[in-house]
XYZ file of C-alpha atoms in Angstrom:
754
model
C 3.500 -8.561 -23.655
C 1.097 -7.561 -26.477
C -0.802 -5.320 -24.062
C 2.454 -3.736 -23.014
C 3.374 -2.925 -26.674
C -0.066 -1.471 -27.331
C 0.324 0.687 -24.270
C 3.659 1.908 -25.618
C 2.114 2.723 -29.014
C -0.673 4.700 -27.371
C 1.908 6.522 -25.296
C 3.919 7.484 -28.423
C 0.817 8.470 -30.418
C -0.433 10.691 -27.640
C 2.969 12.319 -27.236
C 3.279 13.052 -30.975
C -0.240 14.492 -31.075
C 0.533 16.781 -28.151
C 3.701 18.012 -29.833
C 2.641 18.476 -33.465
C -1.035 19.535 -33.482
C -0.503 22.810 -31.540
C 2.665 23.563 -33.501
C 0.994 23.166 -36.933
C -2.023 25.154 -35.791
C -0.004 28.110 -34.562
C 2.148 28.134 -37.710
C -1.028 28.295 -39.777
C -2.398 31.105 -37.629
C 0.862 32.989 -37.831
C 1.056 32.784 -41.653
C -2.587 33.899 -41.814
C -1.471 37.278 -40.534
C 0.466 37.925 -43.762
C -0.843 38.953 -47.177
C 1.468 38.708 -50.184
C 4.425 38.688 -47.894
C 3.366 41.892 -46.064
C 2.303 42.262 -42.499
C -1.502 42.471 -42.181
C -2.770 45.604 -40.478
C -5.394 45.127 -37.822
C -6.686 48.685 -37.930
C -10.480 49.307 -38.245
C -10.018 50.620 -41.785
C -9.144 47.134 -42.979
C -12.285 45.554 -41.525
C -14.510 46.134 -44.563
C -17.164 43.409 -45.109
C -16.188 42.520 -48.673
C -12.455 43.209 -48.608
C -9.963 40.328 -48.886
C -8.616 41.305 -45.521
C -12.076 41.068 -44.024
C -12.315 37.520 -45.372
C -8.931 36.735 -43.880
C -10.160 38.113 -40.587
C -13.211 35.867 -40.615
C -10.963 32.926 -41.428
C -8.863 33.773 -38.398
C -11.947 33.844 -36.204
C -12.920 30.396 -37.383
C -9.350 29.229 -36.798
C -9.414 30.615 -33.267
C -12.515 28.518 -32.605
C -10.641 25.522 -33.993
C -7.664 26.246 -31.747
C -9.890 26.173 -28.699
C -11.249 22.820 -29.869
C -7.685 21.496 -30.344
C -6.730 22.666 -26.845
C -9.682 20.781 -25.422
C -8.597 17.678 -27.347
C -5.077 18.103 -25.975
C -6.455 18.237 -22.467
C -8.259 14.956 -23.031
C -5.105 13.445 -24.574
C -3.048 14.453 -21.539
C -5.579 12.786 -19.318
C -5.412 9.634 -21.439
C -1.606 9.802 -21.412
C -1.511 9.808 -17.625
C -3.819 6.777 -17.560
C -1.606 4.890 -20.045
C 1.519 5.738 -18.063
C -0.014 4.489 -14.827
C -0.851 1.139 -16.537
C 2.703 0.580 -17.860
C 4.039 -2.302 -15.730
C 7.390 -2.029 -13.981
C 9.607 -5.102 -14.228
C 11.877 -6.417 -11.519
C 15.240 -7.990 -12.258
C 16.332 -9.233 -8.860
C 19.163 -7.271 -7.275
C 20.881 -6.277 -10.539
C 21.091 -2.597 -11.260
C 21.172 -0.803 -14.589
C 24.108 1.539 -15.242
C 23.953 5.124 -14.124
C 21.789 7.243 -16.402
C 23.882 9.637 -18.456
C 20.951 11.907 -19.298
C 19.712 12.391 -15.760
C 22.924 11.745 -13.900
C 21.169 9.239 -11.658
C 21.964 5.722 -10.666
C 18.419 4.338 -10.878
C 18.146 0.582 -10.517
C 15.047 -0.850 -12.158
C 14.810 -3.491 -9.484
C 14.490 -1.096 -6.601
C 12.445 1.696 -8.133
C 9.232 -0.262 -8.833
C 7.422 1.249 -5.889
C 8.616 4.809 -6.514
C 8.927 5.238 -10.308
C 6.110 7.749 -10.558
C 7.344 9.799 -7.622
C 10.992 9.907 -8.709
C 10.618 10.366 -12.461
C 12.606 13.344 -13.706
C 10.630 16.495 -14.363
C 10.771 18.412 -17.664
C 10.486 21.838 -16.051
C 13.430 23.639 -14.516
C 14.068 23.463 -10.802
C 12.215 26.297 -9.060
C 14.652 29.036 -8.124
C 15.474 29.621 -4.467
C 14.421 33.055 -3.285
C 17.246 35.580 -3.265
C 17.578 35.981 0.499
C 16.117 32.641 1.583
C 18.182 31.075 4.360
C 19.601 27.645 3.593
C 19.920 25.320 6.589
C 22.809 22.856 6.785
C 23.374 20.238 9.498
C 26.768 18.621 10.136
C 27.846 16.131 12.792
C 31.393 16.885 13.890
C 33.536 15.454 16.671
C 37.226 15.747 17.442
C 40.229 17.636 16.120
C 40.565 16.073 12.655
C 36.874 16.362 11.804
C 36.973 20.034 12.798
C 39.683 20.611 10.200
C 37.595 18.797 7.588
C 34.558 20.953 8.368
C 36.547 24.100 7.587
C 37.329 22.881 4.060
C 33.690 21.885 3.527
C 32.472 25.285 4.744
C 34.972 27.084 2.504
C 33.665 25.256 -0.562
C 30.077 26.143 0.387
C 30.881 29.800 1.082
C 32.846 30.143 -2.147
C 29.813 29.327 -4.325
C 26.926 30.495 -2.154
C 24.605 33.437 -2.886
C 22.195 32.929 -0.003
C 22.323 33.371 3.762
C 23.389 30.189 5.526
C 22.473 28.695 8.874
C 24.793 25.923 10.037
C 23.499 23.489 12.655
C 26.573 21.779 14.115
C 26.100 18.679 16.244
C 29.477 18.781 17.972
C 31.312 17.311 20.903
C 33.075 19.566 23.436
C 36.304 19.663 21.429
C 34.714 20.510 18.081
C 32.448 23.119 19.651
C 35.384 24.946 21.232
C 37.326 24.922 17.966
C 34.486 25.815 15.602
C 32.796 28.367 17.862
C 36.056 30.334 18.030
C 36.638 29.899 14.306
C 33.222 31.237 13.248
C 33.323 34.003 15.856
C 36.650 35.276 14.515
C 35.819 34.546 10.865
C 32.913 37.017 10.971
C 31.344 35.968 7.664
C 28.256 38.064 6.839
C 24.892 36.294 6.514
C 26.137 33.141 8.248
C 24.539 31.948 11.466
C 25.818 29.012 13.512
C 24.091 26.999 16.231
C 25.674 24.199 18.243
C 24.012 21.094 19.679
C 25.750 18.979 22.298
C 26.634 15.654 20.682
C 27.592 14.180 24.038
C 24.012 14.614 25.251
C 22.804 12.594 22.256
C 25.038 9.601 22.901
C 22.392 7.838 24.982
C 20.010 7.974 21.998
C 22.260 5.782 19.840
C 24.801 4.180 22.187
C 22.732 0.965 22.263
C 23.591 0.352 18.587
C 26.868 -1.588 18.087
C 28.826 0.121 15.273
C 32.002 -1.047 13.514
C 32.414 2.087 11.372
C 35.466 4.294 11.965
C 33.168 7.268 12.716
C 32.179 5.597 15.994
C 29.104 6.640 17.928
C 28.991 10.023 16.187
C 28.347 8.244 12.883
C 24.864 7.326 14.147
C 23.695 10.787 15.202
C 22.075 11.773 11.903
C 19.309 9.356 12.885
C 18.177 11.665 15.709
C 18.182 14.998 13.873
C 14.384 15.211 13.956
C 14.611 15.353 17.769
C 17.800 17.403 17.960
C 17.072 20.273 15.582
C 14.452 22.938 16.433
C 10.836 21.909 15.947
C 10.286 25.019 13.826
C 12.887 23.884 11.285
C 11.064 22.255 8.371
C 13.910 21.153 6.092
C 17.651 20.774 6.236
C 20.575 19.583 4.110
C 22.705 17.086 6.038
C 26.354 16.713 5.062
C 29.288 14.550 6.068
C 32.481 16.397 6.965
C 34.389 14.881 4.017
C 32.302 16.694 1.389
C 33.519 19.266 -1.151
C 31.058 21.461 -3.066
C 31.646 22.397 -6.702
C 28.470 24.452 -7.105
C 26.067 26.737 -5.265
C 24.346 24.882 -2.426
C 21.130 26.705 -3.379
C 20.842 24.341 -6.354
C 20.622 21.427 -3.945
C 18.215 23.314 -1.682
C 15.933 23.858 -4.699
C 15.547 20.080 -5.113
C 13.198 20.099 -2.104
C 10.576 21.533 -4.505
C 10.678 18.268 -6.452
C 9.608 16.123 -3.501
C 6.171 14.577 -4.026
C 3.699 12.632 -1.986
C 5.331 11.029 1.046
C 8.912 11.624 -0.043
C 10.893 12.924 2.923
C 14.479 11.820 2.186
C 16.594 13.053 -0.702
C 19.477 10.619 -1.320
C 21.923 9.537 -4.001
C 22.269 5.854 -4.813
C 25.296 4.133 -3.315
C 27.991 3.933 -5.977
C 29.599 0.681 -4.911
C 28.444 -2.943 -4.773
C 28.527 -2.989 -0.971
C 24.813 -3.638 -0.473
C 24.718 -6.193 -3.293
C 26.812 -8.419 -1.046
C 29.270 -9.577 -3.702
C 32.465 -7.763 -2.701
C 33.961 -10.838 -1.037
C 32.997 -14.299 0.066
C 30.445 -14.447 2.891
C 29.956 -10.667 2.755
C 26.589 -10.010 4.405
C 25.451 -6.381 4.306
C 22.362 -4.824 5.862
C 19.171 -5.006 3.764
C 18.796 -2.334 1.092
C 16.964 -1.671 -2.142
C 19.404 -2.734 -4.845
C 22.622 -0.809 -4.324
C 21.098 1.132 -1.479
C 21.674 4.811 -0.760
C 24.630 6.796 0.536
C 23.956 9.131 3.462
C 26.882 11.512 2.965
C 24.395 13.994 1.481
C 20.788 13.922 2.716
C 17.834 16.218 2.153
C 15.514 15.886 5.153
C 11.919 17.115 5.285
C 11.894 17.342 9.063
C 8.276 18.379 9.528
C 6.951 15.400 7.557
C 9.400 12.989 9.197
C 8.152 14.033 12.616
C 4.552 13.492 11.544
C 5.495 10.027 10.246
C 7.042 9.216 13.645
C 10.499 8.756 12.153
C 12.032 8.151 15.565
C 9.845 5.103 16.158
C 10.301 3.925 12.568
C 14.110 3.742 12.579
C 14.326 2.369 16.123
C 12.008 -0.549 15.404
C 13.876 -1.310 12.185
C 17.270 -1.171 13.900
C 16.143 -3.406 16.746
C 14.763 -5.978 14.316
C 17.835 -6.074 12.065
C 20.347 -6.099 14.926
C 18.897 -9.406 16.088
C 20.563 -11.010 13.067
C 23.200 -8.473 11.958
C 24.563 -7.840 15.505
C 26.163 -4.482 14.542
C 26.224 -1.833 11.833
C 29.142 -1.662 9.401
C 28.357 1.716 7.825
C 26.806 3.443 10.859
C 23.586 5.406 10.170
C 23.655 4.453 6.473
C 22.810 0.833 7.258
C 19.766 1.830 9.293
C 18.552 4.407 6.757
C 18.703 1.747 4.049
C 16.902 -0.850 6.142
C 14.068 1.634 6.729
C 13.921 2.504 3.017
C 13.833 -1.182 2.090
C 10.544 -1.426 3.963
C 9.275 2.024 2.913
C 10.575 2.883 -0.581
C 8.051 5.700 -0.969
C 10.093 7.797 1.501
C 12.888 8.470 -1.009
C 13.356 11.090 -3.635
C 16.397 9.885 -5.533
C 18.908 12.619 -6.293
C 21.033 12.621 -9.456
C 24.374 11.039 -8.724
C 26.340 14.242 -9.328
C 25.028 15.427 -5.956
C 27.196 12.839 -4.201
C 30.079 11.493 -6.279
C 31.493 8.906 -3.910
C 35.241 8.306 -4.007
C 35.109 5.201 -1.872
C 36.834 1.854 -2.249
C 35.152 -0.241 -4.981
C 33.363 2.883 -6.259
C 31.524 2.897 -9.584
C 31.131 6.678 -9.566
C 32.907 7.057 -12.926
C 29.780 5.654 -14.607
C 27.547 8.472 -13.429
C 29.062 11.430 -15.270
C 30.298 12.238 -18.769
C 32.741 14.932 -17.687
C 34.141 16.040 -14.345
C 32.778 19.522 -14.979
C 29.258 18.086 -14.525
C 29.858 17.265 -10.871
C 28.230 19.120 -7.983
C 29.536 17.408 -4.823
C 32.577 15.235 -4.229
C 32.459 12.840 -1.298
C 35.756 11.487 0.064
C 34.073 8.596 1.826
C 37.026 6.226 1.860
C 39.275 5.934 4.934
C 42.098 6.510 2.426
C 40.646 9.974 1.638
C 42.923 11.716 -0.915
C 44.842 8.493 -1.582
C 41.813 6.698 -3.019
C 42.125 5.294 -6.556
C 40.005 6.885 -9.268
C 40.498 7.757 -12.932
C 39.932 11.459 -12.230
C 41.367 11.556 -8.718
C 43.903 14.233 -9.675
C 41.092 16.587 -10.674
C 39.185 15.826 -7.472
C 42.303 16.205 -5.350
C 43.190 19.549 -6.926
C 39.668 20.841 -6.364
C 39.858 19.793 -2.725
C 43.322 21.319 -2.265
C 42.106 24.563 -3.795
C 39.630 25.028 -0.963
C 41.997 23.566 1.603
C 44.532 26.335 0.913
C 42.060 29.053 -0.110
C 42.342 32.301 1.863
C 39.294 32.195 4.116
C 39.443 35.968 4.616
C 38.269 36.419 1.022
C 35.002 34.690 1.937
C 33.962 37.526 4.257
C 32.136 39.218 1.381
C 28.685 40.695 1.872
C 25.634 39.300 0.095
C 24.310 42.217 -1.925
C 20.634 42.842 -1.359
C 20.490 40.537 1.672
C 20.931 42.559 4.876
C 22.793 40.633 7.576
C 21.431 40.323 11.082
C 22.927 42.814 13.517
C 26.029 41.325 15.120
C 27.248 42.922 18.350
C 30.901 42.084 17.702
C 30.797 43.476 14.154
C 29.038 46.635 15.287
C 31.552 47.233 18.064
C 34.425 46.679 15.655
C 33.003 49.120 13.123
C 32.461 51.701 15.863
C 36.058 51.376 17.077
C 37.444 51.656 13.552
C 35.252 54.667 12.768
C 36.760 56.516 15.720
C 40.250 56.260 14.221
C 41.636 59.075 12.109
C 42.559 57.694 8.692
C 44.843 60.684 8.087
C 46.905 59.771 11.128
C 50.373 58.632 10.030
C 50.113 55.822 12.593
C 46.626 54.757 11.460
C 47.740 51.288 10.319
C 49.381 50.633 13.695
C 46.260 51.690 15.572
C 43.985 49.728 13.249
C 45.890 46.492 13.857
C 44.849 46.599 17.503
C 41.221 46.071 16.456
C 41.785 43.607 13.619
C 39.958 40.326 14.198
C 42.140 37.466 13.026
C 40.474 34.212 12.053
C 41.657 31.634 14.597
C 41.655 27.835 14.476
C 42.390 26.391 17.913
C 43.968 22.955 18.398
C 44.800 22.456 14.727
C 46.273 19.048 15.610
C 45.214 16.390 18.069
C 45.811 17.431 21.678
C 45.856 15.369 24.856
C 46.644 16.649 28.318
C 46.137 14.949 31.645
C 46.305 17.432 34.536
C 48.881 16.725 37.207
C 47.260 15.920 40.505
C 49.481 18.249 42.538
C 48.628 21.540 40.735
C 52.261 22.265 39.914
C 52.182 21.835 36.137
C 53.737 24.448 33.856
C 53.008 25.123 30.165
C 55.586 26.661 27.846
C 53.973 29.489 25.843
C 55.381 30.808 22.562
C 54.428 32.155 19.126
C 55.945 31.712 15.695
C 55.584 32.111 11.965
C 56.588 29.804 9.127
C 60.240 30.882 9.185
C 60.712 29.531 12.733
C 59.079 26.147 12.150
C 62.406 24.327 12.367
C 62.619 25.201 16.101
C 59.648 23.036 17.070
C 61.422 19.680 17.234
C 64.313 21.088 19.283
C 61.957 22.704 21.812
C 59.990 19.464 22.173
C 63.237 17.649 22.964
C 64.184 20.226 25.612
C 60.742 20.616 27.225
C 58.712 17.500 27.975
C 55.811 19.344 29.577
C 52.717 20.810 27.857
C 53.261 23.523 25.254
C 50.837 26.128 23.884
C 51.854 27.630 20.532
C 50.210 30.314 18.396
C 51.255 30.105 14.740
C 50.787 33.061 12.386
C 50.156 31.446 9.005
C 48.239 31.788 5.776
C 45.786 29.040 4.817
C 48.353 27.536 2.457
C 51.091 27.707 5.105
C 48.796 26.004 7.605
C 48.644 23.005 5.275
C 52.419 23.031 4.884
C 52.712 23.014 8.660
C 50.252 20.121 8.865
C 52.333 18.068 6.445
C 55.500 18.973 8.339
C 54.022 17.954 11.690
C 52.562 14.712 10.340
C 55.945 13.837 8.850
C 57.880 14.501 12.047
C 58.287 11.572 14.409
C 59.176 13.953 17.246
C 56.015 16.043 16.850
C 53.758 13.043 16.221
C 54.839 11.534 19.527
C 53.945 14.717 21.426
C 50.223 14.942 22.061
C 50.524 17.618 24.781
C 51.353 20.433 22.343
C 48.457 22.733 21.449
C 48.885 24.310 18.009
C 46.623 27.332 17.492
C 46.563 28.830 13.997
C 46.014 32.596 13.759
C 45.509 33.378 10.090
C 47.436 36.161 8.421
C 45.758 39.488 7.814
C 47.214 42.975 7.570
C 50.807 44.131 7.176
C 52.111 43.676 10.741
C 53.080 40.636 12.773
C 50.549 40.678 15.673
C 53.037 39.337 18.204
C 51.061 40.192 21.342
C 47.781 38.881 19.950
C 49.563 35.594 19.263
C 50.917 35.474 22.811
C 47.441 36.143 24.196
C 45.916 33.357 22.104
C 48.549 30.898 23.340
C 48.121 32.064 26.958
C 44.342 31.864 26.848
C 44.451 28.160 26.037
C 46.827 27.108 28.767
C 45.188 24.559 31.051
C 47.936 24.307 33.699
C 48.176 26.528 36.810
C 51.447 28.109 35.628
C 52.954 29.396 32.384
C 56.505 29.853 31.155
C 56.306 32.868 28.804
C 59.052 32.182 26.285
C 59.885 32.814 22.615
C 60.212 30.205 19.897
C 63.906 30.896 19.222
C 64.948 30.011 22.796
C 65.819 26.534 23.990
C 65.231 25.931 27.700
C 67.839 23.981 29.612
C 67.305 20.227 29.847
C 65.230 19.373 32.906
C 63.781 22.880 33.337
C 60.208 21.566 33.265
C 60.645 19.287 36.282
C 62.764 21.892 38.067
C 60.029 24.530 37.734
C 57.353 22.195 39.082
C 59.368 21.889 42.272
C 60.182 25.588 42.408
C 56.564 26.796 42.227
C 55.885 24.822 45.404
C 59.042 25.983 47.210
C 58.311 29.652 46.454
C 54.585 29.356 47.222
C 53.565 30.626 43.794
C 49.982 29.592 44.435
C 49.493 32.220 47.131
C 51.893 34.967 46.029
C 52.250 37.156 42.947
C 55.673 36.248 41.685
C 57.302 36.328 38.274
C 60.155 33.826 38.191
C 62.920 35.019 35.864
C 64.742 32.478 33.682
C 68.133 34.066 32.831
C 68.590 34.358 29.054
C 71.801 33.738 27.097
C 72.637 33.544 23.425
C 75.017 31.932 20.986
C 76.138 33.096 17.569
C 76.804 29.518 16.483
C 74.179 27.568 14.540
C 75.626 24.328 15.890
C 75.965 24.360 19.626
C 76.833 21.676 22.115
C 74.063 22.579 24.535
C 75.308 22.929 28.152
C 73.867 20.264 30.415
C 74.522 22.164 33.659
C 75.124 25.644 35.042
C 78.828 24.834 35.422
C 79.086 23.976 31.719
C 77.254 27.159 30.779
C 79.605 29.323 32.892
C 82.574 27.679 31.238
C 81.139 28.478 27.790
C 80.527 32.056 28.896
C 84.147 32.391 29.910
C 85.314 30.914 26.581
C 83.096 33.262 24.559
C 80.907 30.518 23.142
C 77.904 32.008 24.949
C 76.917 35.554 25.909
C 74.274 37.125 28.095
C 71.306 37.867 25.853
C 71.616 41.034 23.762
C 74.421 42.392 25.919
C 75.978 44.096 22.880
C 72.828 45.750 21.434
C 70.203 46.033 24.199
C 71.806 45.829 27.648
C 68.796 47.344 29.405
C 66.522 44.514 28.282
C 68.092 41.927 30.610
C 70.604 43.895 32.648
C 68.421 43.984 35.821
C 68.682 40.164 35.979
C 72.150 40.847 37.464
C 74.158 38.138 35.713
C 77.190 38.802 37.891
C 75.184 37.818 40.960
C 73.631 34.862 39.138
C 77.053 33.299 38.466
C 77.527 32.540 42.166
C 73.928 32.467 43.410
C 72.611 29.263 44.937
C 69.218 30.539 46.076
C 66.549 32.615 44.317
C 67.034 36.362 44.630
C 64.724 39.301 44.053
C 65.411 42.111 41.569
C 63.627 45.406 40.962
C 61.928 46.590 37.822
C 63.912 48.995 35.652
C 63.069 50.820 32.434
C 63.002 48.585 29.322
C 63.299 45.389 31.392
C 61.969 42.400 29.388
C 62.960 39.080 30.997
C 61.328 35.699 30.275
C 59.207 34.715 33.241
C 57.122 31.967 34.826
C 53.821 33.265 36.176
C 50.423 32.049 37.261
C 47.840 31.516 34.563
C 45.810 34.514 35.778
C 48.467 37.086 34.883
C 47.483 40.074 32.668
C 47.464 39.772 28.886
C 49.950 41.449 26.559
C 48.945 44.853 25.141
C 47.771 44.419 21.533
C 48.735 47.906 20.388
C 52.339 46.736 20.070
C 52.859 44.841 16.838
C 55.930 43.746 14.949
C 59.176 44.724 16.643
C 59.565 46.856 19.752
C 58.171 47.188 23.266
C 55.850 44.171 23.097
C 57.438 42.384 26.105
C 58.597 45.582 27.835
C 55.002 46.782 28.198
C 53.921 43.434 29.676
C 56.676 43.393 32.302
C 55.769 46.981 33.210
C 52.157 45.860 33.734
C 53.280 42.989 35.968
C 55.266 45.446 38.062
C 52.279 47.807 38.280
C 50.247 44.886 39.630
C 52.948 44.330 42.290
C 54.461 41.105 41.002
C 57.794 40.232 42.634
C 60.581 39.525 40.146
C 62.612 36.563 41.388
C 65.642 35.206 39.533
C 66.133 31.431 39.603
C 69.806 30.569 40.266
C 69.910 27.179 38.525
C 67.750 27.852 35.479
C 68.691 29.202 32.074
C 67.615 29.415 28.429
C 69.649 30.018 25.273
C 68.697 32.010 22.186
C 69.551 30.288 18.902
C 70.744 32.391 15.946
C 68.535 33.096 12.923
C 68.119 35.623 10.137
C 66.588 38.991 11.171
C 62.819 39.076 11.055
C 60.983 41.234 8.530
C 59.656 43.453 11.332
C 63.047 44.272 12.854
C 64.259 45.151 9.370
C 61.334 47.562 8.987
C 62.057 49.052 12.415
C 65.681 49.727 11.488
C 65.007 51.094 8.007
C 61.708 52.964 8.394
C 61.754 56.221 10.352
C 57.945 56.440 10.470
C 57.838 52.967 12.020
C 60.077 54.200 14.859
C 58.070 57.405 15.272
C 54.805 55.470 15.576
C 56.325 53.032 18.059
C 57.401 55.967 20.242
C 53.888 57.451 20.011
C 52.269 54.149 21.017
C 54.711 53.803 23.906
C 53.774 57.246 25.249
C 50.069 56.476 24.943
C 50.580 53.183 26.794
C 52.315 54.987 29.647
C 49.445 57.465 29.851
C 46.984 54.568 29.997
C 49.059 53.033 32.789
C 48.847 56.298 34.750
C 45.076 56.352 34.400
C 44.726 52.708 35.467
C 47.246 52.551 38.291
C 47.416 56.170 39.426
C 50.311 57.243 41.619
C 52.039 53.854 41.300
C 52.529 54.348 37.571
C 54.330 57.703 37.877
C 57.671 55.940 38.236
C 57.382 54.593 34.703
C 57.250 58.118 33.272
C 60.148 59.190 35.487
C 62.236 56.147 34.577
C 61.586 56.727 30.876
C 62.698 60.341 31.107
C 65.888 59.344 32.930
C 66.806 56.512 30.573
């Protein structure tokens, strides 16, 4: 003990000497440059041998010699200081941990740092700055629909603060890859590169490890990143999907410069007592140093880990521990901690503000003075936003800010950091540059080329293909003001549904809450909800239809609108009809006759006989008979009243029925936005491709009343809107003539005669 105190005294004496001797010396030198309060001139005229200033100059020379001597003494003192520090013993106190350091923001435990004190001691100098255009690499394991949503919020928080190019390495299953590949492709964020790695191919690497954690097998895949990521990649930040950034990720990337010796893992101490084993009776966690480490945020030095044979290291440790533990409780975190227990020199401990863990039994409140000090928030409880914490409202609001933040605003360029050439971006810029900005219809034409950020399968989706290849998917699009129709449609149509929703980021979260609170929607797993995020001033109705059509997985599609309710039993009826009419081998468009009611409360007809009775009583009408007869007139409702077998009708100008077609039918033309000609153009294209229009005698759908849309109001009130629509219609007809030649002449003739 006496030796320890002497060592401390030497340490303090050396520190004081280092601080005060240079300071006093330089003050003395500085005051020597003044004479009677005036600045001393250093010109040659003052350097006379017997002048007072000459004497002062000689004094300075002698002082300069003394300074050099003091600097040499300081060098020797620093050497002695390092020797004293290395002899200071570190004391163990079992498994008890000291409280989180307020000065450093760390959760150091004296018991577990004995082997790595020197390597993990905080440095006095500032963290080296990351180069301006240095690419920061981030790895994330993501699987499934819910995790894909979480990744978007994480990425938003990173993009919001970032000033550097980013390269995301996403270890994803088939579902997450489809969702996130489309999202990033349509997001088009400059200076962001994304690579995908097949998580399903990695399952065999970790499937032998029994895991009780809710993340399942994917929760173990961070263990194999050294094998999965490119061999040329030297370092990477690894993040869980339930992370929210409150600062620039470059600050975390800069911490790699602090790694010393054999340190290859940057981790924050676990902020609960889980690994202390005292949470409940007979609680037996995996081995760890003190509180252990949390693996929600990891800095990996991949090149060094590979040289250390990390793969062999963690496998041997896991095999040994599983003989007694039987399974992991916290997935990869248990194995990381078991390895660190045996090899503490591997860790560079990060300050706790780099991973503030809002888990059950968390002690994270002890690691920060103020919430403004925090860098990363980790929602690592299964309860997520419902977790209990003194500052949970602040954390929740921060999370919700990014959850509802307009992702389009994150498409900003990084000044001074040229982005890699992107073919899609270049093509888009070329197309836009060819447009005439002085054209009165410029905004209409521009919308055709607008790339809307798209999040496929926003909610969980399950579909099991029918074995007889007769399945039909209902296709529709909607915005927030038609959300109330979803439950009714699900009750009328039991088959698969593909919906494109045009929403803002905030509206998408409102929809999520609505869907999760609806028993009807929760019980329907065969509905694909695809979010197309708002951008521009028009409703991109045909883009939405194309998105919904593109993600149909059945052989046939029923192209409907969200404000129509199909008759009860139509789904099963159509599955039989497609076989009877040999839809598989013929190009047919099956017409579902459309009706409407002006009543918000309607006793829906359960049969054709009931519907005819309601028609006769004036409760129902043929669709738009009083404002747009041409739209559905060719259906021939008079014939339909008595028809018992399907009958064929011919195309006529402005015909726009709702049809059932094969999945390989042409897309809708994107030039038509908002109100007008969006369905008419599609039916014209079907006719040009020689589809037969066949009316089904025992099928029907009914339009439910609603307030006029914003786009139809603009069409009625804005003359320029109508002029531009007419111009686009004429250009479409010209395009049809070029594509289909002589066949398309009838469309021009019919238009002139109408």
